[in-house]
PDB file of C-alpha atoms in Angstrom:
ATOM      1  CA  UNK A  11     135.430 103.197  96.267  1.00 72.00           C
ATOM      2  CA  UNK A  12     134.617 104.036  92.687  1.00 78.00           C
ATOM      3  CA  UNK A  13     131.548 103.495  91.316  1.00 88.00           C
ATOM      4  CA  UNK A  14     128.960 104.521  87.907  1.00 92.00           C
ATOM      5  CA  UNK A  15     125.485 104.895  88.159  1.00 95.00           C
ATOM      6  CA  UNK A  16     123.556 104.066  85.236  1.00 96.00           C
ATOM      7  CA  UNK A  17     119.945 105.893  85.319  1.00 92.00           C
ATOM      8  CA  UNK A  18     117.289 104.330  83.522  1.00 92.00           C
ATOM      9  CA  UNK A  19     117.429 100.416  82.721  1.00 93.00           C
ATOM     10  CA  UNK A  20     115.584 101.023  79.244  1.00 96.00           C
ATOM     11  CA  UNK A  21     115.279 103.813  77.146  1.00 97.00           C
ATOM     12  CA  UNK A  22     112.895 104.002  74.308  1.00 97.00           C
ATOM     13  CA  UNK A  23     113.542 106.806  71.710  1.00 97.00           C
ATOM     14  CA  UNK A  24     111.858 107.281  68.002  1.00 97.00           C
ATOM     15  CA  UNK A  25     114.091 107.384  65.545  1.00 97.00           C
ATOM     16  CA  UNK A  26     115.595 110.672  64.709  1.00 97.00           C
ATOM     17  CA  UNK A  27     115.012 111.456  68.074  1.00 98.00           C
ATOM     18  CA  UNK A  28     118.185 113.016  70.262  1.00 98.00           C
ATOM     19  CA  UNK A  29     119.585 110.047  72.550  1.00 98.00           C
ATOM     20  CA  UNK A  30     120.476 110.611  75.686  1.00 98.00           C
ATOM     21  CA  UNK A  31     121.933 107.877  78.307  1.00 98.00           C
ATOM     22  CA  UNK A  32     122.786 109.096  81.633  1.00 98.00           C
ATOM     23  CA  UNK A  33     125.926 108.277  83.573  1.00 97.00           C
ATOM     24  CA  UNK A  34     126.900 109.615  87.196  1.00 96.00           C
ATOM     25  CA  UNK A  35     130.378 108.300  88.528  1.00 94.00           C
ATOM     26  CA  UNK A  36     131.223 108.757  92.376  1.00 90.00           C
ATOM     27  CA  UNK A  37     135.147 109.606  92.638  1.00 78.00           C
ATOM     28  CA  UNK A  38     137.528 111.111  95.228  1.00 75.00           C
ATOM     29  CA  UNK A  39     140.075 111.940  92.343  1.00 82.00           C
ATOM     30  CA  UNK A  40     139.748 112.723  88.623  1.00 82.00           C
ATOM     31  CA  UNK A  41     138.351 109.427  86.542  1.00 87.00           C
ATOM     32  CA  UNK A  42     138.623 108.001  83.173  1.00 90.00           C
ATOM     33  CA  UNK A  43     135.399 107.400  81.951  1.00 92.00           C
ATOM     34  CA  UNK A  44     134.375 105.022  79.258  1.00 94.00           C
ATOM     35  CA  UNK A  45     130.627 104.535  77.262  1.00 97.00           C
ATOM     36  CA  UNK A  46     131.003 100.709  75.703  1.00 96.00           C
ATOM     37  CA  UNK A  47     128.292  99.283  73.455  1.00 96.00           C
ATOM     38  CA  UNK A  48     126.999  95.802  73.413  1.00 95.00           C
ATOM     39  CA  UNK A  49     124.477  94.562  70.438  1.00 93.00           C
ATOM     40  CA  UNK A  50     122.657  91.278  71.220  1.00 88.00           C
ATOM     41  CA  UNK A  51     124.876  88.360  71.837  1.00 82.00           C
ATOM     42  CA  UNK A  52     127.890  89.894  71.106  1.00 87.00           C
ATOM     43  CA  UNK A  53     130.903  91.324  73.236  1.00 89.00           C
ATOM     44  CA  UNK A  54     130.744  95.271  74.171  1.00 92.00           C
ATOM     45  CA  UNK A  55     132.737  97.909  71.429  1.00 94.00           C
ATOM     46  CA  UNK A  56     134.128 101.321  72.846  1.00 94.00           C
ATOM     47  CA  UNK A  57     132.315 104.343  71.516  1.00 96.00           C
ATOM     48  CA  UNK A  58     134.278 106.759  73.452  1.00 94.00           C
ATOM     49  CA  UNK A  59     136.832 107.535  76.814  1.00 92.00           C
ATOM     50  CA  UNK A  60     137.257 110.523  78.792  1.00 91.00           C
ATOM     51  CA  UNK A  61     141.147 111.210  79.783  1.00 84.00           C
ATOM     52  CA  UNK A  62     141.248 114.350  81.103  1.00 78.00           C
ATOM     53  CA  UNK A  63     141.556 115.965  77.965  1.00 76.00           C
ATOM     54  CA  UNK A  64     138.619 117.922  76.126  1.00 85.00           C
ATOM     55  CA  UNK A  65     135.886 117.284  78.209  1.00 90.00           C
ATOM     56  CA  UNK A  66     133.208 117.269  75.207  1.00 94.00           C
ATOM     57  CA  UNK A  67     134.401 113.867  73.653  1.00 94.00           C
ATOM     58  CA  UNK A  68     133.017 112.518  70.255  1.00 95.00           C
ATOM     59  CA  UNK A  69     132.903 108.859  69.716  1.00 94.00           C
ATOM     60  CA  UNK A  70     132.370 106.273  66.980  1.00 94.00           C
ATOM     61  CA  UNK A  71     128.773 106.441  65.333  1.00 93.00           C
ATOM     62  CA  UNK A  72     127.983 109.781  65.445  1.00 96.00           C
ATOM     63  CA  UNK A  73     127.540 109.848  69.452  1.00 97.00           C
ATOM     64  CA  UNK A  74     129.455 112.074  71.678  1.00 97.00           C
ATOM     65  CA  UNK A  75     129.575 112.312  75.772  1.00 97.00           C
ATOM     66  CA  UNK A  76     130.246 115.641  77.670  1.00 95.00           C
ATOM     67  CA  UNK A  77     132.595 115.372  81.232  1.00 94.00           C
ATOM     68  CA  UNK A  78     130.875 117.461  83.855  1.00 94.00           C
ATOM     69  CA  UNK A  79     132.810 117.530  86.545  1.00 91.00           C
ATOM     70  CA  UNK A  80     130.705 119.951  88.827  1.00 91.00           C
ATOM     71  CA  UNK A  81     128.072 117.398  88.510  1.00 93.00           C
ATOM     72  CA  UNK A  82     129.729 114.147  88.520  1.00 93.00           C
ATOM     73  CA  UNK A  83     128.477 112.739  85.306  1.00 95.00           C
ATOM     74  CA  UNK A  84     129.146 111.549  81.726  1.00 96.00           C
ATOM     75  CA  UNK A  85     125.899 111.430  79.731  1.00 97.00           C
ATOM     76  CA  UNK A  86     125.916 110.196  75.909  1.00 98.00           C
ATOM     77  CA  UNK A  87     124.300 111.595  73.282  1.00 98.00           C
ATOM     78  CA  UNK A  88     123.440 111.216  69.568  1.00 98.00           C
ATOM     79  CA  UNK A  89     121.762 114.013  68.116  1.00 97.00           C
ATOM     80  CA  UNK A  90     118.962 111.590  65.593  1.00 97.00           C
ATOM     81  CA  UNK A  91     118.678 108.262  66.725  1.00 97.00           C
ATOM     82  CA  UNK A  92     118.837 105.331  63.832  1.00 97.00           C
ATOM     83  CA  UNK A  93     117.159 101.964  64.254  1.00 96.00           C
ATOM     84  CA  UNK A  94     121.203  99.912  64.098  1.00 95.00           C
ATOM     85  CA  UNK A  95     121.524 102.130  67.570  1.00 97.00           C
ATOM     86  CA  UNK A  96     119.261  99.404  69.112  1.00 97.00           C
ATOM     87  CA  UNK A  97     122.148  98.093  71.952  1.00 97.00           C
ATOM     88  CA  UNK A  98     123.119  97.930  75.286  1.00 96.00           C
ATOM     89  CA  UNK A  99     125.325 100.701  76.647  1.00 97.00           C
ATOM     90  CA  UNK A 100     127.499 100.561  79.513  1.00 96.00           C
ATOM     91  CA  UNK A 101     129.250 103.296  81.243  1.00 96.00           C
ATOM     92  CA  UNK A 102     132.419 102.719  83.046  1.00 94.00           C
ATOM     93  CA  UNK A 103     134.874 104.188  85.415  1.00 91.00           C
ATOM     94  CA  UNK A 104     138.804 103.630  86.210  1.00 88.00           C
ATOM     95  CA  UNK A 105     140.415 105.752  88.814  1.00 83.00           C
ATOM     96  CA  UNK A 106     144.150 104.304  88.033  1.00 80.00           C
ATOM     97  CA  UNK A 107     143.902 103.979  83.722  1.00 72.00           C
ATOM     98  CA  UNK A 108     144.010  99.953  84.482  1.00 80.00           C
ATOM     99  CA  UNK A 109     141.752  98.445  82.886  1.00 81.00           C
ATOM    100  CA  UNK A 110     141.784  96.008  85.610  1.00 82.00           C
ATOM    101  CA  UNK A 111     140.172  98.128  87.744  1.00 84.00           C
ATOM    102  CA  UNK A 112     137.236  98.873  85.546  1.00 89.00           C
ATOM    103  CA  UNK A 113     133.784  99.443  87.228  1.00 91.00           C
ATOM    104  CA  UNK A 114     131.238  98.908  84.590  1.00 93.00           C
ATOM    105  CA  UNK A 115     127.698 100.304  85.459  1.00 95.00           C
ATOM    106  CA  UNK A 116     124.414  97.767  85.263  1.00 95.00           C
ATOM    107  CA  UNK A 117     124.087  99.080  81.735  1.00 95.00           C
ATOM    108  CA  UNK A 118     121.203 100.840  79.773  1.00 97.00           C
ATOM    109  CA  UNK A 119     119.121  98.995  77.268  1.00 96.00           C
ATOM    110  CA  UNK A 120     117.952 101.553  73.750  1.00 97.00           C
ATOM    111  CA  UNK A 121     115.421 100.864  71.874  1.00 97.00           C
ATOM    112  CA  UNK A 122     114.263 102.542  68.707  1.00 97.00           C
ATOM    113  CA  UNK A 123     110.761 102.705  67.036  1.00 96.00           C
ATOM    114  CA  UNK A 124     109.582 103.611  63.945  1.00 92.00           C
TER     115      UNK A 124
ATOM    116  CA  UNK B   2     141.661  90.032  60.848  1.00 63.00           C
ATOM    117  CA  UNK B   3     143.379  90.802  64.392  1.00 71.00           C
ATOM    118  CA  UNK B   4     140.530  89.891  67.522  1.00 93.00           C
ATOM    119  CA  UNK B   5     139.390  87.858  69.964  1.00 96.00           C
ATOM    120  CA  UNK B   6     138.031  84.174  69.530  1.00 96.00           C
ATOM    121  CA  UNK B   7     136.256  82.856  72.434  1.00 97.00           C
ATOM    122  CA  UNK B   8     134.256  79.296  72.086  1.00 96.00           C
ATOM    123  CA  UNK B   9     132.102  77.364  72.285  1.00 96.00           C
ATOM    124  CA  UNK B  10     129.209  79.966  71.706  1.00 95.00           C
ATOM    125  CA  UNK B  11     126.513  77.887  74.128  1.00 95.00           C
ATOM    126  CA  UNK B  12     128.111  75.651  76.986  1.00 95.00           C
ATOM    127  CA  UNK B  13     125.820  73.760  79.161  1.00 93.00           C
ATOM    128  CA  UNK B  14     127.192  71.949  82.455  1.00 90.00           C
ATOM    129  CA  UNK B  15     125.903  69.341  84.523  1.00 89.00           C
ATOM    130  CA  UNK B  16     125.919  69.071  88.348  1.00 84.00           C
ATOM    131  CA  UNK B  17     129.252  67.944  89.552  1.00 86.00           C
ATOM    132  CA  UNK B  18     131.132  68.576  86.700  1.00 92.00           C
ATOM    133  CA  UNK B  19     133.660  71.418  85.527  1.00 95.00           C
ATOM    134  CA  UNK B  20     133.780  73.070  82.236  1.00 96.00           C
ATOM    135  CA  UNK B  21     136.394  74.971  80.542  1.00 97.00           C
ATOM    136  CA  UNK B  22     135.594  78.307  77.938  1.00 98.00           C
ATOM    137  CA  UNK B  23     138.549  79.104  75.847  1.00 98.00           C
ATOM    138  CA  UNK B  24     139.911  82.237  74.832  1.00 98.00           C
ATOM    139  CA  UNK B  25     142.166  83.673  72.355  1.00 98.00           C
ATOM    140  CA  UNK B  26     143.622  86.733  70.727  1.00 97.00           C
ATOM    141  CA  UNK B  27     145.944  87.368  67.995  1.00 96.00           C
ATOM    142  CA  UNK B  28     146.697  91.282  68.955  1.00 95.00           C
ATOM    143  CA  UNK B  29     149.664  90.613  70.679  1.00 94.00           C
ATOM    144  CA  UNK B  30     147.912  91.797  73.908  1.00 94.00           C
ATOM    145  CA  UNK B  31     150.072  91.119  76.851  1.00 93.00           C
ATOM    146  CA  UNK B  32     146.869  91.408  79.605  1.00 94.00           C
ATOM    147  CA  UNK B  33     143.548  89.434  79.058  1.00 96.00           C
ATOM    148  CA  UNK B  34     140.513  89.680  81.316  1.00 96.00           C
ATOM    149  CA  UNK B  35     137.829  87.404  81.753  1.00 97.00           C
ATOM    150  CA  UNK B  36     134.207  88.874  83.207  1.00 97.00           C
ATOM    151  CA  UNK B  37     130.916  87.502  83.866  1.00 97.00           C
ATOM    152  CA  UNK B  38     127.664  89.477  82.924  1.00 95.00           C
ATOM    153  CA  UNK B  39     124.219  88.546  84.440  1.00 94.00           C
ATOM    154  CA  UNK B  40     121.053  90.237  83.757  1.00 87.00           C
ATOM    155  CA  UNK B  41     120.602  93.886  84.925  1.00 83.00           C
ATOM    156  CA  UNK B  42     124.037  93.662  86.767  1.00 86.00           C
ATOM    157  CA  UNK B  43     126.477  94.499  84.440  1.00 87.00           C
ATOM    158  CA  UNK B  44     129.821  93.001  84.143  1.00 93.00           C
ATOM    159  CA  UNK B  45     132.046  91.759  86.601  1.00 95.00           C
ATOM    160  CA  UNK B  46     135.575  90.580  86.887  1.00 95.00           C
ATOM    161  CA  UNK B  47     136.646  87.001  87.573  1.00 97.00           C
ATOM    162  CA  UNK B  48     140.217  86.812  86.726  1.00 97.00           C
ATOM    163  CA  UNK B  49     142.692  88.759  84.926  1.00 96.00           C
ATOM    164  CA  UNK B  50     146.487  87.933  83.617  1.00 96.00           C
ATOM    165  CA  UNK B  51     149.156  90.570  82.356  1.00 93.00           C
ATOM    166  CA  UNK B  52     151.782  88.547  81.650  1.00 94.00           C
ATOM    167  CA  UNK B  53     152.004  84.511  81.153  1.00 96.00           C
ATOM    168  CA  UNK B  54     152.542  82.184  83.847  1.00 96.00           C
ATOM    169  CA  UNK B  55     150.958  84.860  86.275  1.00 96.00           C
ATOM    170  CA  UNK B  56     147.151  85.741  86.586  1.00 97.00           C
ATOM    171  CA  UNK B  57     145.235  87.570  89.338  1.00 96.00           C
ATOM    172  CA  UNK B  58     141.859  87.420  91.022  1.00 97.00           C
ATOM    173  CA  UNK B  59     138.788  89.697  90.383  1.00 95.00           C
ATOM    174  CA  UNK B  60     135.923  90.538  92.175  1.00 93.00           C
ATOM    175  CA  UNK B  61     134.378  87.220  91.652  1.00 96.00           C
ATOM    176  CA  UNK B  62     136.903  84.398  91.507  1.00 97.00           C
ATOM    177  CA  UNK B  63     135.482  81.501  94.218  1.00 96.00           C
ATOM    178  CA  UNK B  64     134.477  78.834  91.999  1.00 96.00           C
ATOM    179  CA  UNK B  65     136.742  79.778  88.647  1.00 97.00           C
ATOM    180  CA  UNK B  66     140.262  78.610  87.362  1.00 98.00           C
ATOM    181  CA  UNK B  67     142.391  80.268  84.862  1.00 98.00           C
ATOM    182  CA  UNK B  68     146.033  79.557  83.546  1.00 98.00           C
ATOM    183  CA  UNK B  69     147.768  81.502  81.192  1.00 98.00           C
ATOM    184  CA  UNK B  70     150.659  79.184  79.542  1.00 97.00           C
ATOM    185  CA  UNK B  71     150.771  81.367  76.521  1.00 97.00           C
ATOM    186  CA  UNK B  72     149.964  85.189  75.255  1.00 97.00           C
ATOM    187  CA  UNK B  73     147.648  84.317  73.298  1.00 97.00           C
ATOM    188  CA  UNK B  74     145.395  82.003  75.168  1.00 98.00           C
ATOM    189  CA  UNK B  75     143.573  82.280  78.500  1.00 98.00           C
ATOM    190  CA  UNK B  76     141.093  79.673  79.163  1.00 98.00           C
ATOM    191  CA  UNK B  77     138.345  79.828  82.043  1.00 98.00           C
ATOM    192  CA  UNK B  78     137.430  76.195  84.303  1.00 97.00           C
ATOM    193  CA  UNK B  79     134.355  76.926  85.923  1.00 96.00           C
ATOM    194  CA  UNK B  80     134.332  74.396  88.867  1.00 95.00           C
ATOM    195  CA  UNK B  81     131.810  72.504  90.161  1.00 91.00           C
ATOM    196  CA  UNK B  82     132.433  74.822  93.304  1.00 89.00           C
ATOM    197  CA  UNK B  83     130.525  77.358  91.345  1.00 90.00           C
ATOM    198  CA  UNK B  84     126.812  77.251  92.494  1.00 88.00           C
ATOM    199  CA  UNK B  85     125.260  79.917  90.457  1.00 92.00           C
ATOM    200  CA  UNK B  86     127.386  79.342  87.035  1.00 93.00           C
ATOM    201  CA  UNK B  87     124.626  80.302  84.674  1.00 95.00           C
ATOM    202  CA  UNK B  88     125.533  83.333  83.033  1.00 96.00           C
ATOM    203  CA  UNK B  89     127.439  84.864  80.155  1.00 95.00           C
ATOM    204  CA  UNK B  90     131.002  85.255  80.056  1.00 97.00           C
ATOM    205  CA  UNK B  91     132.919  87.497  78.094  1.00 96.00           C
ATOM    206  CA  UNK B  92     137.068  87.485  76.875  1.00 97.00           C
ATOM    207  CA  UNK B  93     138.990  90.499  76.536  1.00 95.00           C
ATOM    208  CA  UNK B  94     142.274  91.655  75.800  1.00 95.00           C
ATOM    209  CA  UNK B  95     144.308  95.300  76.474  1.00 92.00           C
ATOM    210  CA  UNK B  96     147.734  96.356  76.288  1.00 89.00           C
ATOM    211  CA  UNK B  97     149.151  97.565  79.372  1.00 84.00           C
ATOM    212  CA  UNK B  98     148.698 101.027  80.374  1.00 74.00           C
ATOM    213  CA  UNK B  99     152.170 103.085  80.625  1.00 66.00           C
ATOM    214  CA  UNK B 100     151.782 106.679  82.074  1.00 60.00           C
ATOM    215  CA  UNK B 101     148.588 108.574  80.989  1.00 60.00           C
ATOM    216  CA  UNK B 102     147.603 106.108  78.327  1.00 68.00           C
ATOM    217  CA  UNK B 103     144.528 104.322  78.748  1.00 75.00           C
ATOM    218  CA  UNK B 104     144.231 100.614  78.433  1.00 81.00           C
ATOM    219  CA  UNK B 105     141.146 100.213  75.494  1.00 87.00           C
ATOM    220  CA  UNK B 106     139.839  96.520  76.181  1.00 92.00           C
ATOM    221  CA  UNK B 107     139.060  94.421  73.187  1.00 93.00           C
ATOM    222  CA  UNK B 108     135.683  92.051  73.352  1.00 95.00           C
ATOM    223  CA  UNK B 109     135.262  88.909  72.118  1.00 96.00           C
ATOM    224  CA  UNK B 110     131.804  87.437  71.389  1.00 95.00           C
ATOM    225  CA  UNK B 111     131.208  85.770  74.625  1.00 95.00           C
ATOM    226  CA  UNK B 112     129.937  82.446  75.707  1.00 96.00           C
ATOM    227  CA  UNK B 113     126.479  81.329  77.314  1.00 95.00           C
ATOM    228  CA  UNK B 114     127.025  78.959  80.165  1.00 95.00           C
ATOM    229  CA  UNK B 115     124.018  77.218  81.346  1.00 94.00           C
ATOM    230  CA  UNK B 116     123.299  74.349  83.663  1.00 89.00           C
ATOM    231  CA  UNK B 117     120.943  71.432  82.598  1.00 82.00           C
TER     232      UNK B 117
END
């Protein structure tokens, strides 16, 4: 069974600061991976997906995620964190490219201070 | 503007009684998707439809209805068979996936559903 594992409920960066959100996926066969981003009471926005091509992929918003396979993850990063980065970020998985088979992690919660 | 319109914004339902959440899209999407998202879990899927007139269940489906009479609509009933129905529920929409293309799903701004 597939499955993303979301480390760290709430992360709490300055802002400037480099962002990093961790995502580990468990697969048998080579994923699409997916980081969405959900501001507060609102629906979730894709900031970037992993097909098998380039394995560094660059998103909306300055952020960017790197495809390791060797270590079975999918971390995002933003180099200088801005205040409108405040969100919840979800990492996903799909082993098929349905989105009907989606497996959304329990999400990550960033927050940026002054 | 092309999206997703999903309403009312706050829903409240009594004991006993069933409540519907509507949902529609204007992006010509043939598959919509309906999830549920509680605190610290994440999202999860209740039902999803690819084509009218036909609609699936998700991981979570005891105590939810859907129908899907027309592409651009796919309302939610959340029964009174539903025990724990306080939570919010998000819309979406994709196209369908064909070969290595990736189905991108398209959010609207969800509904709060909570029992009085």
């Amino acid at each position: 069974a597939q499955s993303v594992t979301q480390l760290g409920s709430h992360v709490s960066v300055s802002e400037g600061a480099l962002v990093l959100l961790r995502c580990n996926y468990s697969s048998s066969v080579p994923p699409y991976l997916f980081w969405y981003v959900q501001y507060p009471n609102q629906g979730l926005q894709l900031l970037l997906k992993y097909t098998s091509a380039a394995t560094l992929v660059k998103g909306i918003n300055g952020f960017e995620a790197e495809f390791k396979k060797s270590e079975t993850s999918f971390h995002l990063t933003k180099p200088s964190a801005h205040m409108s980065d405040a969100a919840e970020y979800f990492c996903a998985v799909t082993f098929t490219g349905t989105a009907s088979k989606l497996t959304f992690g329990t999400g990550t919660r960033l927050q940026v201070t002054l | 503007d092309g999206g997703i319109t999903q309403s009312p914004k706050y829903l409240f339902r009594k004991e006993g009684q069933n409540v519907t959440l509507s949902c529609e899209q204007n992006l010509n999407h043939d598959a919509m998707y309906w999830y549920r998202q509680d605190p610290g879990q994440g999202l999860r899927l209740i039902y999803y439809s690819q084509i009218v007139n036909d609609f699936q269940k998700g991981d979570i489906a005891e105590g939810y209805s859907v129908s899907r009479e027309k592409k651009e609509s796919f309302p939610l009933t959340v029964t009174s068979a539903q025990k724990n129905p306080t939570a919010f529920y998000l819309c979406a929409s994709s196209i369908l996936g064909q070969g290595d293309k990736v189905e991108k799903l398209f959010f609207g701004s969800g509904t709060q559903l909570s029992v009085l």
